[in-house]
mmCIF file of C-alpha atoms in Angstrom:
data_model
loop_
_atom_site.group_PDB
_atom_site.id
_atom_site.type_symbol
_atom_site.label_atom_id
_atom_site.label_comp_id
_atom_site.label_asym_id
_atom_site.label_seq_id
_atom_site.Cartn_x
_atom_site.Cartn_y
_atom_site.Cartn_z
ATOM 1 C CA GLY K 1 -1.291 49.235 -122.172
ATOM 2 C CA ASP K 2 1.806 50.955 -123.481
ATOM 3 C CA SER K 3 2.267 50.780 -127.240
ATOM 4 C CA VAL K 4 3.989 52.290 -130.261
ATOM 5 C CA THR K 5 2.454 52.802 -133.689
ATOM 6 C CA GLN K 6 4.500 53.473 -136.817
ATOM 7 C CA MET K 7 3.471 54.317 -140.331
ATOM 8 C CA GLU K 8 3.255 51.263 -142.508
ATOM 9 C CA GLY K 9 5.859 50.527 -145.107
ATOM 10 C CA PRO K 10 7.464 49.930 -147.343
ATOM 11 C CA VAL K 11 8.508 53.493 -148.042
ATOM 12 C CA THR K 12 10.293 53.948 -151.355
ATOM 13 C CA LEU K 13 12.207 57.158 -152.053
ATOM 14 C CA SER K 14 14.705 58.428 -154.578
ATOM 15 C CA GLU K 15 18.166 59.377 -153.407
ATOM 16 C CA GLU K 16 18.332 62.893 -151.890
ATOM 17 C CA ALA K 17 14.597 62.931 -151.115
ATOM 18 C CA PHE K 18 13.240 64.082 -147.749
ATOM 19 C CA LEU K 19 12.260 61.342 -145.323
ATOM 20 C CA THR K 20 9.607 61.300 -142.626
ATOM 21 C CA ILE K 21 8.594 58.162 -140.752
ATOM 22 C CA ASN K 22 5.744 58.788 -138.351
ATOM 23 C CA CYS K 23 5.713 57.347 -134.861
ATOM 24 C CA THR K 24 3.154 57.866 -132.104
ATOM 25 C CA TYR K 25 3.038 56.280 -128.702
ATOM 26 C CA THR K 26 0.633 55.519 -125.880
ATOM 27 C CA ALA K 27 2.087 55.402 -122.393
ATOM 28 C CA THR K 28 1.603 56.719 -118.907
ATOM 29 C CA GLY K 29 4.216 59.171 -117.732
ATOM 30 C CA TYR K 30 7.086 60.299 -119.929
ATOM 31 C CA PRO K 31 9.065 57.354 -121.221
ATOM 32 C CA SER K 32 12.353 57.639 -123.068
ATOM 33 C CA LEU K 33 11.925 57.281 -126.828
ATOM 34 C CA PHE K 34 14.218 55.609 -129.317
ATOM 35 C CA TRP K 35 14.746 54.947 -132.994
ATOM 36 C CA TYR K 36 16.572 51.754 -133.886
ATOM 37 C CA VAL K 37 17.676 50.724 -137.384
ATOM 38 C CA GLN K 38 18.086 47.208 -138.735
ATOM 39 C CA TYR K 39 20.180 46.830 -141.869
ATOM 40 C CA PRO K 40 19.707 43.660 -143.943
ATOM 41 C CA GLY K 41 21.207 40.662 -142.186
ATOM 42 C CA GLU K 42 22.257 42.658 -139.141
ATOM 43 C CA GLY K 43 21.034 43.260 -135.608
ATOM 44 C CA LEU K 44 19.291 46.348 -134.268
ATOM 45 C CA GLN K 45 21.428 49.447 -133.902
ATOM 46 C CA LEU K 46 20.494 52.487 -131.851
ATOM 47 C CA LEU K 47 20.040 55.427 -134.188
ATOM 48 C CA LEU K 48 18.974 58.153 -131.753
ATOM 49 C CA LYS K 49 17.080 58.735 -128.538
ATOM 50 C CA ALA K 50 15.339 61.404 -126.473
ATOM 51 C CA THR K 51 14.702 61.170 -122.773
ATOM 52 C CA LYS K 52 12.312 64.048 -122.070
ATOM 53 C CA ALA K 53 9.756 66.278 -123.732
ATOM 54 C CA ASP K 54 11.086 68.677 -126.398
ATOM 55 C CA ASP K 55 14.421 66.845 -126.556
ATOM 56 C CA LYS K 56 15.765 66.369 -130.059
ATOM 57 C CA GLY K 57 17.771 63.274 -130.816
ATOM 58 C CA SER K 58 20.070 63.323 -133.839
ATOM 59 C CA ASN K 59 22.594 61.069 -135.523
ATOM 60 C CA LYS K 60 23.908 60.530 -139.066
ATOM 61 C CA GLY K 61 21.663 63.279 -140.432
ATOM 62 C CA PHE K 62 18.527 61.783 -138.836
ATOM 63 C CA GLU K 63 16.513 63.775 -136.293
ATOM 64 C CA ALA K 64 13.480 63.192 -134.094
ATOM 65 C CA THR K 65 11.848 65.472 -131.535
ATOM 66 C CA TYR K 66 9.980 64.229 -128.459
ATOM 67 C CA ARG K 67 6.539 65.871 -128.709
ATOM 68 C CA LYS K 68 4.580 65.360 -125.514
ATOM 69 C CA GLU K 69 1.506 67.252 -126.713
ATOM 70 C CA THR K 70 1.057 64.992 -129.746
ATOM 71 C CA THR K 71 2.697 61.888 -128.198
ATOM 72 C CA SER K 72 4.893 61.625 -131.278
ATOM 73 C CA PHE K 73 8.523 61.012 -132.170
ATOM 74 C CA HIS K 74 8.688 61.283 -135.954
ATOM 75 C CA LEU K 75 11.946 60.442 -137.692
ATOM 76 C CA GLU K 76 13.237 62.844 -140.364
ATOM 77 C CA LYS K 77 16.184 63.158 -142.684
ATOM 78 C CA GLY K 78 16.707 65.922 -145.197
ATOM 79 C CA SER K 79 18.439 63.914 -147.918
ATOM 80 C CA VAL K 80 18.410 60.111 -147.909
ATOM 81 C CA GLN K 81 21.069 57.907 -149.442
ATOM 82 C CA VAL K 82 20.901 54.399 -150.868
ATOM 83 C CA SER K 83 22.838 53.249 -147.799
ATOM 84 C CA ASP K 84 19.910 54.323 -145.577
ATOM 85 C CA SER K 85 17.826 51.451 -146.926
ATOM 86 C CA ALA K 86 16.850 49.457 -143.835
ATOM 87 C CA VAL K 87 14.005 48.790 -141.421
ATOM 88 C CA TYR K 88 13.440 51.507 -138.825
ATOM 89 C CA PHE K 89 11.872 50.794 -135.434
ATOM 90 C CA CYS K 90 10.444 53.323 -133.030
ATOM 91 C CA ALA K 91 10.410 52.249 -129.381
ATOM 92 C CA LEU K 92 9.640 53.478 -125.887
ATOM 93 C CA MET K 93 11.219 52.435 -122.630
ATOM 94 C CA LYS K 94 9.028 51.461 -119.658
ATOM 95 C CA GLY K 95 11.270 49.019 -117.829
ATOM 96 C CA LYS K 96 11.614 47.265 -121.151
ATOM 97 C CA LEU K 97 11.681 48.397 -124.751
ATOM 98 C CA ILE K 98 8.309 48.353 -126.468
ATOM 99 C CA PHE K 99 8.709 48.478 -130.238
ATOM 100 C CA GLY K 100 6.539 49.493 -133.112
ATOM 101 C CA GLN K 101 6.134 47.078 -135.989
ATOM 102 C CA GLY K 102 8.917 48.652 -138.054
ATOM 103 C CA THR K 103 8.943 50.634 -141.288
ATOM 104 C CA GLU K 104 10.943 49.397 -144.243
ATOM 105 C CA LEU K 105 12.730 52.115 -146.208
ATOM 106 C CA SER K 106 14.037 51.523 -149.709
ATOM 107 C CA VAL K 107 16.105 54.261 -151.342
ATOM 108 C CA LYS K 108 16.632 54.050 -155.102
ATOM 109 C CA PRO K 109 19.561 55.703 -156.895
ATOM 110 C CA GLU D 1 35.133 47.002 -127.580
ATOM 111 C CA ALA D 2 33.317 43.846 -128.602
ATOM 112 C CA GLY D 3 29.566 44.025 -128.995
ATOM 113 C CA VAL D 4 26.944 41.522 -127.939
ATOM 114 C CA VAL D 5 27.836 38.100 -129.283
ATOM 115 C CA GLN D 6 25.253 35.476 -130.167
ATOM 116 C CA SER D 7 25.507 31.987 -131.527
ATOM 117 C CA PRO D 8 24.524 30.261 -133.640
ATOM 118 C CA ARG D 9 23.476 32.794 -136.259
ATOM 119 C CA TYR D 10 21.143 30.352 -137.952
ATOM 120 C CA LYS D 11 19.452 27.161 -136.809
ATOM 121 C CA ILE D 12 17.095 24.827 -138.628
ATOM 122 C CA ILE D 13 15.415 22.049 -136.658
ATOM 123 C CA GLU D 14 12.484 19.680 -136.884
ATOM 124 C CA LYS D 15 9.481 20.362 -134.669
ATOM 125 C CA LYS D 16 9.570 18.722 -131.245
ATOM 126 C CA GLN D 17 13.382 18.940 -131.187
ATOM 127 C CA PRO D 18 15.198 20.987 -128.529
ATOM 128 C CA VAL D 19 17.282 24.038 -129.374
ATOM 129 C CA ALA D 20 19.511 26.406 -127.428
ATOM 130 C CA PHE D 21 20.842 29.880 -128.090
ATOM 131 C CA TRP D 22 23.820 31.494 -126.440
ATOM 132 C CA CYS D 23 24.543 35.138 -125.703
ATOM 133 C CA ASN D 24 27.590 36.940 -124.347
ATOM 134 C CA PRO D 25 26.814 40.562 -123.417
ATOM 135 C CA ILE D 26 29.090 43.565 -123.587
ATOM 136 C CA SER D 27 31.662 43.397 -120.807
ATOM 137 C CA GLY D 28 30.433 45.103 -117.668
ATOM 138 C CA HIS D 29 26.767 45.191 -118.677
ATOM 139 C CA ASN D 30 24.782 43.783 -115.787
ATOM 140 C CA THR D 31 21.396 43.751 -117.511
ATOM 141 C CA LEU D 32 20.676 41.207 -120.231
ATOM 142 C CA TYR D 33 17.541 40.815 -122.356
ATOM 143 C CA TRP D 34 16.173 38.157 -124.675
ATOM 144 C CA TYR D 35 13.718 39.269 -127.340
ATOM 145 C CA ARG D 36 11.801 37.386 -130.019
ATOM 146 C CA GLN D 37 11.201 39.052 -133.369
ATOM 147 C CA ASN D 38 8.588 37.515 -135.627
ATOM 148 C CA LEU D 39 8.731 38.222 -139.331
ATOM 149 C CA GLY D 40 7.576 41.746 -140.105
ATOM 150 C CA GLN D 41 7.206 42.685 -136.453
ATOM 151 C CA GLY D 42 9.154 44.538 -133.815
ATOM 152 C CA PRO D 43 11.005 42.585 -131.128
ATOM 153 C CA GLU D 44 9.101 41.533 -128.002
ATOM 154 C CA LEU D 45 10.752 40.956 -124.660
ATOM 155 C CA LEU D 46 10.903 37.379 -123.400
ATOM 156 C CA ILE D 47 13.016 37.816 -120.289
ATOM 157 C CA ARG D 48 15.210 40.376 -118.545
ATOM 158 C CA TYR D 49 18.064 39.614 -116.167
ATOM 159 C CA GLU D 50 19.740 41.903 -113.702
ATOM 160 C CA ASN D 51 22.941 40.074 -112.908
ATOM 161 C CA GLU D 52 21.886 36.474 -112.225
ATOM 162 C CA GLU D 53 18.279 37.302 -111.352
ATOM 163 C CA ALA D 54 15.416 37.089 -113.817
ATOM 164 C CA VAL D 55 13.452 40.238 -112.928
ATOM 165 C CA ASP D 56 10.880 40.102 -115.746
ATOM 166 C CA ASP D 57 9.925 36.789 -117.322
ATOM 167 C CA SER D 58 6.227 37.484 -117.649
ATOM 168 C CA GLN D 59 6.282 36.983 -121.458
ATOM 169 C CA LEU D 60 8.346 33.785 -121.421
ATOM 170 C CA PRO D 61 6.258 30.705 -122.337
ATOM 171 C CA LYS D 62 7.447 28.675 -119.396
ATOM 172 C CA ASP D 63 5.990 25.375 -120.544
ATOM 173 C CA ARG D 64 8.634 25.084 -123.253
ATOM 174 C CA PHE D 65 11.082 27.966 -122.825
ATOM 175 C CA SER D 66 13.772 28.263 -120.193
ATOM 176 C CA ALA D 67 16.697 30.596 -119.679
ATOM 177 C CA GLU D 68 19.648 30.906 -117.398
ATOM 178 C CA ARG D 69 22.377 33.393 -116.702
ATOM 179 C CA LEU D 70 24.893 31.686 -114.506
ATOM 180 C CA LYS D 71 27.482 33.963 -112.872
ATOM 181 C CA GLY D 72 25.663 36.987 -114.249
ATOM 182 C CA VAL D 73 27.579 37.074 -117.530
ATOM 183 C CA ASP D 74 26.590 34.973 -120.535
ATOM 184 C CA SER D 75 23.162 33.486 -120.949
ATOM 185 C CA THR D 76 21.427 30.571 -122.634
ATOM 186 C CA LEU D 77 17.853 30.446 -123.909
ATOM 187 C CA LYS D 78 16.361 27.019 -124.539
ATOM 188 C CA ILE D 79 13.238 25.755 -126.251
ATOM 189 C CA GLN D 80 12.081 22.199 -125.638
ATOM 190 C CA PRO D 81 10.212 20.995 -127.578
ATOM 191 C CA ALA D 82 10.166 23.473 -130.456
ATOM 192 C CA GLU D 83 6.950 24.176 -132.343
ATOM 193 C CA LEU D 84 6.391 25.553 -135.825
ATOM 194 C CA GLY D 85 5.293 28.883 -134.358
ATOM 195 C CA ASP D 86 8.666 29.342 -132.671
ATOM 196 C CA SER D 87 10.263 30.209 -135.995
ATOM 197 C CA ALA D 88 11.605 33.732 -135.455
ATOM 198 C CA VAL D 89 14.764 35.718 -134.799
ATOM 199 C CA TYR D 90 15.914 35.573 -131.185
ATOM 200 C CA LEU D 91 17.763 38.696 -130.134
ATOM 201 C CA CYS D 92 19.931 39.268 -127.124
ATOM 202 C CA ALA D 93 20.645 42.756 -125.790
ATOM 203 C CA SER D 94 22.541 44.190 -122.854
ATOM 204 C CA SER D 95 22.775 47.467 -120.974
ATOM 205 C CA LEU D 96 24.674 48.919 -118.050
ATOM 206 C CA ASP D 97 21.587 49.517 -115.962
ATOM 207 C CA PRO D 98 17.957 49.873 -116.929
ATOM 208 C CA PRO D 99 16.722 52.110 -118.372
ATOM 209 C CA ASP D 100 20.051 52.756 -120.055
ATOM 210 C CA THR D 101 20.540 52.225 -123.769
ATOM 211 C CA GLN D 102 20.284 48.622 -124.884
ATOM 212 C CA TYR D 103 22.786 47.204 -127.355
ATOM 213 C CA PHE D 104 21.666 44.313 -129.518
ATOM 214 C CA GLY D 105 23.437 41.288 -130.881
ATOM 215 C CA PRO D 106 22.981 40.073 -134.481
ATOM 216 C CA GLY D 107 20.351 37.536 -133.474
ATOM 217 C CA THR D 108 19.759 33.849 -134.114
ATOM 218 C CA ARG D 109 17.339 33.036 -136.903
ATOM 219 C CA LEU D 110 15.435 29.873 -135.965
ATOM 220 C CA THR D 111 13.477 27.882 -138.528
ATOM 221 C CA VAL D 112 11.311 25.037 -137.261
ATOM 222 C CA LEU D 113 10.206 22.562 -139.956
#
């Protein structure tokens, strides 16, 4: 069935480091892809999305490109801040959102 | 514009007790979702409503879980009786139309003792 796999966390980085969180998916067709972020004590917030192959979603310095050939949607940011510390979820849409297990990011000053 | 509202935020109950969660979606959103998020996992869909109709409840444990969305606006999710394994965060989300972007509420954290 349809599924999403994310790199395991926690990921610990120093402020201003480069971030990559890997996400691959298995699905028939070409689903829309999403990254959601969950800050401590808060609900899920949409970070970015891409609806077709080669689309690049971007928001708040984060980017992810929909790669059909590798079935991937890796999240990147050039310079992380302490305030980016959160859990990041990759998801695909096939009538419903199917989430990965989440990757916890901790950014140290 | 107000976001998705859920209450209560936290609930602690003894096993075998009933519990209910309430959700008010973003105004004008006709699609409403209930998800369950176990610790360290991503959310999993329990039920999806389009207006008043439950169009996907295949993952809802119907022996103990029930949901309703009267008048196609707010919704209630109930568990009766609760079991230890029901401890989780219950998230509500809404969207204008699937597969449009879903907006999530803060969730209700349920602890069953």
